[in-house]
Amino acid sequence: MGKIRVLDDLVANQIAAGEVVERPASVVKELLENAIDAGAKRITINIEEGGLKRIEVLDDGSGMMKEDVAIAFVRHATSKLFVIDDLRKLHTLGFRGEALPSIAAVSRLTLTTRTAEQDEGVHFVIEGGTVQQEEPIGCPVGTKIVVADLFYNTPARLKFIRSLQTETAHVYEVVARAAAARPDIAFTLLADGKTQVKTVGDGAMPTLFSALYNVTIAKSAVAIVLLDEQYQLRGMMALPEYAKTTRKAMWFSINGRPVRSYLIADAVLDGCATMIMKGRFPLICLDLTLDPSLVDVNVHPSKLEVRFSEEQDVRQLIKQAIQDALKAGIMPPEINVSSPLAPSFVKEASQQEQVVLRPRLSNAYSATTTLPDSRSNAPRYGKETAAQVAFAIQEPIFEESKPQDVVRQKVNQALRERRLRAVGQVLTMYIVAQDGESIYLIDQHAAHERVMYERFKQQFQERDHFALPLLVPITQDLPPSSINLLLQKADLATSYGFTFEPFGEQSIVIRTIPSIWEGLDTHQLIDDFITDLLEEKAISDRLLLEDRIIMRSCKAAIKANQTLSLLEMNALLDALAPLNNPFTCPHGRPTAMIITKQQLEREFKRT
Amino acid sequence: MAGKPTMIDQYRKIKQSYQDALLFFRLGDFYELFMEDAVVVSERLGLTLTGRGSGESRMPMCGVPYHAADTYITRLLKEGFRIAICEQLEDPKTTKGLVRRDVVRIITPGTGFDYRQDRHLLIGCLDFVDETNAVAAVIDPMSGDSYRQSGTLSDVQNWLFSFTLAEIIVSTTQTQAVYAYGKQLAAVRQIPFATFHEIIQSEMGNSPETIIKRYLLYTGKRELTHLKEGQEQPSDVYLHLSETARRNLELVATMNGDRKGSTLFDVIDFTQTSLGKRQLKAMIERPFAQIAWIEHRQAAVRTLVMHRLFAEEIQQHLKGFPDLTRLLSRVSYGTASPRDILLIAKALQTANTIWTLFNDVPLEGELKDLASCPIEVQALITRIMQTLVDDPQTGGKDGDIIRAGVSEEIDRLRSIASGGRTYLAQLETTLRQQTGIKSLKIAYNKVFGYYIEVTSANTHLVPTTYERKQTLVGAERFTTKELRDYERDITQADEQLKILEAELFSQVVAEVQRELVALQKIAEAIALLDALNSLATCAVEYGYTCPEITTSTELSIEEGRHPVVERFVTGQYVPNDTLFLEMTRRIGLVTGPNMAGKSTYMRQVALIVILAQMGAFVPAKRAKIGLVDKLYTRVGASDDVAMGLSTFMVEMTEAAEMLRGQTARSLMLFDEIGRGTATYDGMSIAEAMIEYLHDTTKARTLFATHYHELTSLPERLDHVFNLSVAVSEKEDQIVFLHRIVERPADRSYGIQVARFAGLPEPLIERAKVILHHLEHAPSPFAPQYEQVKTLFDEPSDDNREAMQVLQQLLELDLDACSPKEALRLLYAWQNKLQAK
């Protein structure tokens, strides 16, 4: 039977490539691992068009000998692993030996490398999986690999790749992940000329954090350290207020190798417990160093998934460390109720001052080329912590405070059915209302602003405004240069119903104003309007100017410290009802908060 | 012209004192120039040339509007003109007859810093008695910094031109010799030269420093409080860099003016403020030659490198920091606007914030000194912010700059002015009622002021007390006594206001003046902070390390890189080591093909030394620098044709200077000495030079040469060693490896490089043949070779064998040779010759 044939190398490699080289990011990952294993201190990655046109990885590691290059492109060759036994004692990253030939099989590859012992470097051109050209070249110690025209000979794979931006994003993830695991290596990622990642490689966590995020976050981040006989945990976490809604910013590594691990992620979230909002994930870089025999990294070809032999121990360890770090890093304490609509706080009657997050400054500037030896201070693994601590969160930095849909529906319904009735006003700022099921707190000013905004918008759209003549003309003092500018824009102003003339060297007299300002505080509105008109930008965009006018009008709405009667309060609630978006004021602040019956029962321990 | 003096007389009188400048004569809203000035300016600026007067006495005139004068002044300044600004000193509205005028400012290429934001201006002045006794001074008119040095004429001159001068002045109180010399120096270097006409020597003495100071007083026409005490710069404190070295190494300026971004300064510049940039440039131009100072700065840079968050935060605060030095100079020159003063306050506030950051980090070295600069300026900041409005629109003379609530009188006048206006507006309503004219309006225009306007239809309803002012097509305009009274009150109040506000403003300026010295110190501190931060940032970004400076004359660099070239070769720059030892390695001979990196390597060593002695980190894995006192380069073939010298002459002159001034601690770089003359001459001079260096000071030297013969020198001179650029040969193709190796070049590779460059193949082949000729003609054999040449048609490799045979034959001692031996040899030789 001669039907089964041995596949030639190229085809075999292409098949393997299917498994190992899914997309440009996989290529980058493999090349990065090689670079790191070669002992590089500075690695530069340059991609063009999502990596499909060109991927260049340049490192200052040990370089390769001429003879080794040829072998490296043979399948299953690796310098990193000799016997399966070695697998257990493995400390290097890339051991499968499948990557290079697979990559070479689906791209046009060039490699330039030189070892420290040689004066002469060597430059290889590899196409179709075999060496086409080899020549001496002058180059620094290290390796430079250029992978061009990825998937040029496998159109099927190429079709799978749809968006260059997505590919670039994946490459970013790979590099950031690697960088987060090794603060002692300087990574630079350039995508089409723009710098996406640039770490310094000084070994200090704060610097790494600052490079991945920004100085402010890095300054306030807390250090995570836990050292014991079997495990060493080192990392840094941003304050919970900077938490994101995706898991992507949680970078973990084991023995310096980047990994994804639900176990670690869960443990971290456990450790954050009540300090972080539901559905949010902290910004964190965490490395766990342990004996390689306690972890299995051969689980998946991508080498990203891992299995621990002592799962519970690891989980507990991490949770503990996170809790300790948060406790040490932030000034406590306050009990709070976190609401699903938007965070709010119900102050305990006893607490007077406002609670503010203040991280310890010394964290921020600790120049740690070596991490502090906290063996003496580190809480022993396994010790029980003190009572739960929580603290008040101020409004989240990310404006993604969308109310959860279910609750939102409820409020909407309550509003429309006019079941919402005012109970009273508190602090001359908030209306307390109820609908028989929950308690509502409504910011009177925000709510009224929204009402007015919608009304004015409607008026403007229906062109239902006109110029209101002033009974007594108003004079306004202005420098001559401003008057000249204003005169140039007189026509525009008139179209809104605002007319004026010069009235002295340094003043103008205003004769009519927009009708929507009727009954409002005209002086401030005039001031603001003039400022807007003088600004170049506003003029070119009519809609923008319109919006500005409306926004300002809202400011003339019910002020925060105004006492309202029950009648007025209910009128406001009724006015709020038919609107499309009653939950935020035009400036984005929330108008209403809800405390459900269930929450109350929970807090009062009635469940 | 008899009778009262006219404006032209006034002009002529003033012009007499300013013959060498363009006189900008203020006439109303314009600066006018007359006669030759007008012609010149209209040509240069492309402005219309008009005239004044008629007939014979008509003179050319050309003018620019007052508001737009700055751009024109800048253009003229760039072309090297001097400009005298003559202002009207009295208000024309209040004076009878000719308004008093005088020159208030002279703008010269050196003092016009407000018009040249792109350049940093410095003024220099030199004085000497003879070759050994000279003194020079350099002053920065903007910052007030003042430097001086004394010593031999050549030393002082070299020091003087280590600064990039914008103007050189000589006073008429100095000697004729000094005048001529100074003028020539300036001409050669194309620096504007000015003669300062002084009648008598002042009591201040006649040092260059005081001359410049007097010049500044003369051009600024006022007392300048911001000029600082001169600092003597002893010659052994700073690394001595020859003028050519500065130019060749392209420290702050490129050799041919173009190729932006490729100087050392460009590469390490991460400063955020113009203050910092100037400071960084000064640091590069003047590296230290004292270990204590170097380490002092290194400590500061190291702190910033280790505490990155601290450094980054400082950088954020420095972004957008105003040019405090420039603002303070305006205060001193009396040209500060309210905007400027507010910017000073904002700058001080930022400085305050930055100073609070200093508490978070252990400060070392220069950082520590910096942080101890006193910064008690809160009172001044408050005073400024409370007195001036947030956004003053005017230049200070048109009012509206003082906040409400600062002065009762100002508030009162303002309310009269605006109250009056409100009253008038409201008066409209009243008058409408009174007259029953519903369309009556009170309005204003520049010509008539306030008036009451009534349409023609209603004119009959107008009361008789109204006075008609103006008639229009459809309306009539009136005024009343009441209206006029109010108008007068308002106008008077407006004028009073302007005067009062200007007064209050000048009080604030005076307060700033009082604190000027303290504020200058803050500006200096910020400049230094920015520059230090820049050094730290580039160290971190580019992967530099901290060098060790020692007192020995060792110099070892591990994997050094050229800081500028490596940026342009993105990741592919090949690092190289450098090693000079006290005993066995002092003079390195560098051979190898051109274009292979010899010059880059040598420049790299120089730049690393400069960076190290600046107190910065260096592009190397490790560096140990034995302190260098003088750095000389003889690189490149720059013909100073202007001076009327040939390449070779220039080379020799420079080499002479180098050999004269060198010490055991100096670093010398020679690149291809002897190119401009005959081969044997050049080679002899080169060899003699090396021997000279070897036998006298043994200064650390890198000697790149194309004389391959010199590679045998290490055999008889202990301290000389061979280096070359490694080259890989593969079938006649050469590949430059850019690696420096510890052996002489195998061959000269000149022919290969020529082929590489593209010379025609037949030419290359012929060149090879000729080379072979020359290579195989060692002196003893020259006559023999002639004979051999006639025996064979074409010279070939066989000749080598033949010549070996011939040599052996000649050397054979026939008397000591037995017949048997002789026969054996004959057989052997025949074999050899037949083997071809």
CSV table of N, CA and C in Angstrom, one decimal, chain B residues 221-262:
chain,number,residue,atom,x,y,z
B,221,LYS,N,19.5,101.9,27.9
B,221,LYS,CA,19.1,103.3,28.4
B,221,LYS,C,18.5,103.3,29.8
B,222,ARG,N,18.9,102.3,30.6
B,222,ARG,CA,18.4,102.4,31.9
B,222,ARG,C,19.3,101.5,32.8
B,223,GLU,N,19.1,101.6,34.1
B,223,GLU,CA,19.8,100.8,35.1
B,223,GLU,C,19.3,99.4,35.0
B,224,LEU,N,20.2,98.4,34.9
B,224,LEU,CA,19.7,97.0,34.8
B,224,LEU,C,20.0,96.3,36.0
B,225,THR,N,19.0,95.8,36.7
B,225,THR,CA,19.2,95.2,38.0
B,225,THR,C,19.5,93.7,37.9
B,226,HIS,N,19.3,93.2,36.7
B,226,HIS,CA,19.4,91.7,36.6
B,226,HIS,C,20.8,91.2,36.2
B,227,LEU,N,21.8,92.1,36.1
B,227,LEU,CA,23.1,91.7,35.7
B,227,LEU,C,23.8,91.1,36.9
B,228,LYS,N,24.4,90.0,36.7
B,228,LYS,CA,25.0,89.3,37.9
B,228,LYS,C,26.5,89.5,38.0
B,229,GLU,N,27.0,89.2,39.1
B,229,GLU,CA,28.4,89.3,39.4
B,229,GLU,C,29.2,88.3,38.4
B,230,GLY,N,30.3,88.8,37.9
B,230,GLY,CA,31.0,87.9,37.0
B,230,GLY,C,31.7,86.8,37.7
B,231,GLN,N,31.7,85.6,37.0
B,231,GLN,CA,32.4,84.5,37.6
B,231,GLN,C,33.7,84.2,36.8
B,232,GLU,N,34.8,84.2,37.6
B,232,GLU,CA,36.1,83.8,36.9
B,232,GLU,C,36.1,82.3,36.6
B,233,GLN,N,36.5,82.0,35.4
B,233,GLN,CA,36.5,80.6,35.1
B,233,GLN,C,37.9,80.1,34.9
B,234,PRO,N,38.5,79.6,36.0
B,234,PRO,CA,39.9,79.1,35.9
B,234,PRO,C,40.0,78.0,34.9
B,235,SER,N,41.2,78.0,34.2
B,235,SER,CA,41.2,77.2,33.0
B,235,SER,C,41.3,75.7,33.4
B,236,ASP,N,41.6,75.3,34.6
B,236,ASP,CA,41.8,73.9,34.9
B,236,ASP,C,40.5,73.3,35.4
B,237,VAL,N,39.5,74.1,35.5
B,237,VAL,CA,38.2,73.5,36.1
B,237,VAL,C,37.4,72.8,35.0
B,238,TYR,N,37.6,73.3,33.8
B,238,TYR,CA,36.8,72.7,32.7
B,238,TYR,C,37.7,72.0,31.7
B,239,LEU,N,37.1,71.0,31.0
B,239,LEU,CA,37.8,70.2,30.0
B,239,LEU,C,38.1,71.2,28.8
B,240,HIS,N,39.4,71.2,28.5
B,240,HIS,CA,39.8,72.1,27.4
B,240,HIS,C,39.4,71.4,26.1
B,241,LEU,N,38.6,72.0,25.3
B,241,LEU,CA,38.2,71.5,24.0
B,241,LEU,C,38.6,72.5,23.0
B,242,SER,N,39.4,72.1,22.0
B,242,SER,CA,39.8,73.1,21.0
B,242,SER,C,38.6,73.5,20.1
B,243,GLU,N,38.7,74.6,19.4
B,243,GLU,CA,37.6,75.0,18.6
B,243,GLU,C,37.3,74.0,17.6
B,244,THR,N,38.3,73.5,16.9
B,244,THR,CA,38.1,72.5,15.9
B,244,THR,C,37.4,71.2,16.5
B,245,ALA,N,37.8,70.9,17.7
B,245,ALA,CA,37.2,69.7,18.3
B,245,ALA,C,35.8,69.9,18.5
B,246,ARG,N,35.4,71.1,19.0
B,246,ARG,CA,34.0,71.4,19.2
B,246,ARG,C,33.2,71.2,17.9
B,247,ARG,N,33.8,71.8,16.8
B,247,ARG,CA,33.1,71.8,15.5
B,247,ARG,C,33.0,70.3,15.0
B,248,ASN,N,34.2,69.6,15.1
B,248,ASN,CA,34.2,68.3,14.5
B,248,ASN,C,33.4,67.3,15.2
B,249,LEU,N,33.3,67.4,16.5
B,249,LEU,CA,32.5,66.5,17.2
B,249,LEU,C,31.0,66.8,17.2
B,250,GLU,N,30.7,67.9,16.6
B,250,GLU,CA,29.3,68.3,16.4
B,250,GLU,C,28.5,68.2,17.7
B,251,LEU,N,29.0,69.0,18.7
B,251,LEU,CA,28.4,69.0,20.0
B,251,LEU,C,27.1,69.7,20.0
B,252,VAL,N,27.1,70.9,19.6
B,252,VAL,CA,25.8,71.7,19.6
B,252,VAL,C,25.4,72.2,18.2
B,253,ALA,N,26.4,72.1,17.3
B,253,ALA,CA,26.1,72.6,16.0
B,253,ALA,C,26.7,71.6,15.0
B,254,THR,N,26.0,71.4,13.8
B,254,THR,CA,26.6,70.5,12.8
B,254,THR,C,27.6,71.3,12.0
B,255,MET,N,28.5,70.5,11.4
B,255,MET,CA,29.6,71.2,10.6
B,255,MET,C,29.1,71.9,9.4
B,256,ASN,N,28.1,71.4,8.8
B,256,ASN,CA,27.7,72.1,7.6
B,256,ASN,C,26.3,72.7,7.7
B,257,GLY,N,25.9,72.9,8.9
B,257,GLY,CA,24.7,73.7,9.1
B,257,GLY,C,23.4,73.0,8.8
B,258,ASP,N,23.4,71.9,8.1
B,258,ASP,CA,22.1,71.3,7.8
B,258,ASP,C,22.0,70.0,8.7
B,259,ARG,N,21.2,69.0,8.2
B,259,ARG,CA,21.1,67.8,8.9
B,259,ARG,C,20.6,68.0,10.4
B,260,LYS,N,19.4,68.5,10.5
B,260,LYS,CA,18.9,68.8,11.8
B,260,LYS,C,18.8,67.6,12.7
B,261,GLY,N,19.0,67.7,13.9
B,261,GLY,CA,18.8,66.6,14.8
B,261,GLY,C,19.9,65.7,15.0
B,262,SER,N,21.1,66.1,14.5
B,262,SER,CA,22.2,65.1,14.6
B,262,SER,C,23.4,65.6,15.4
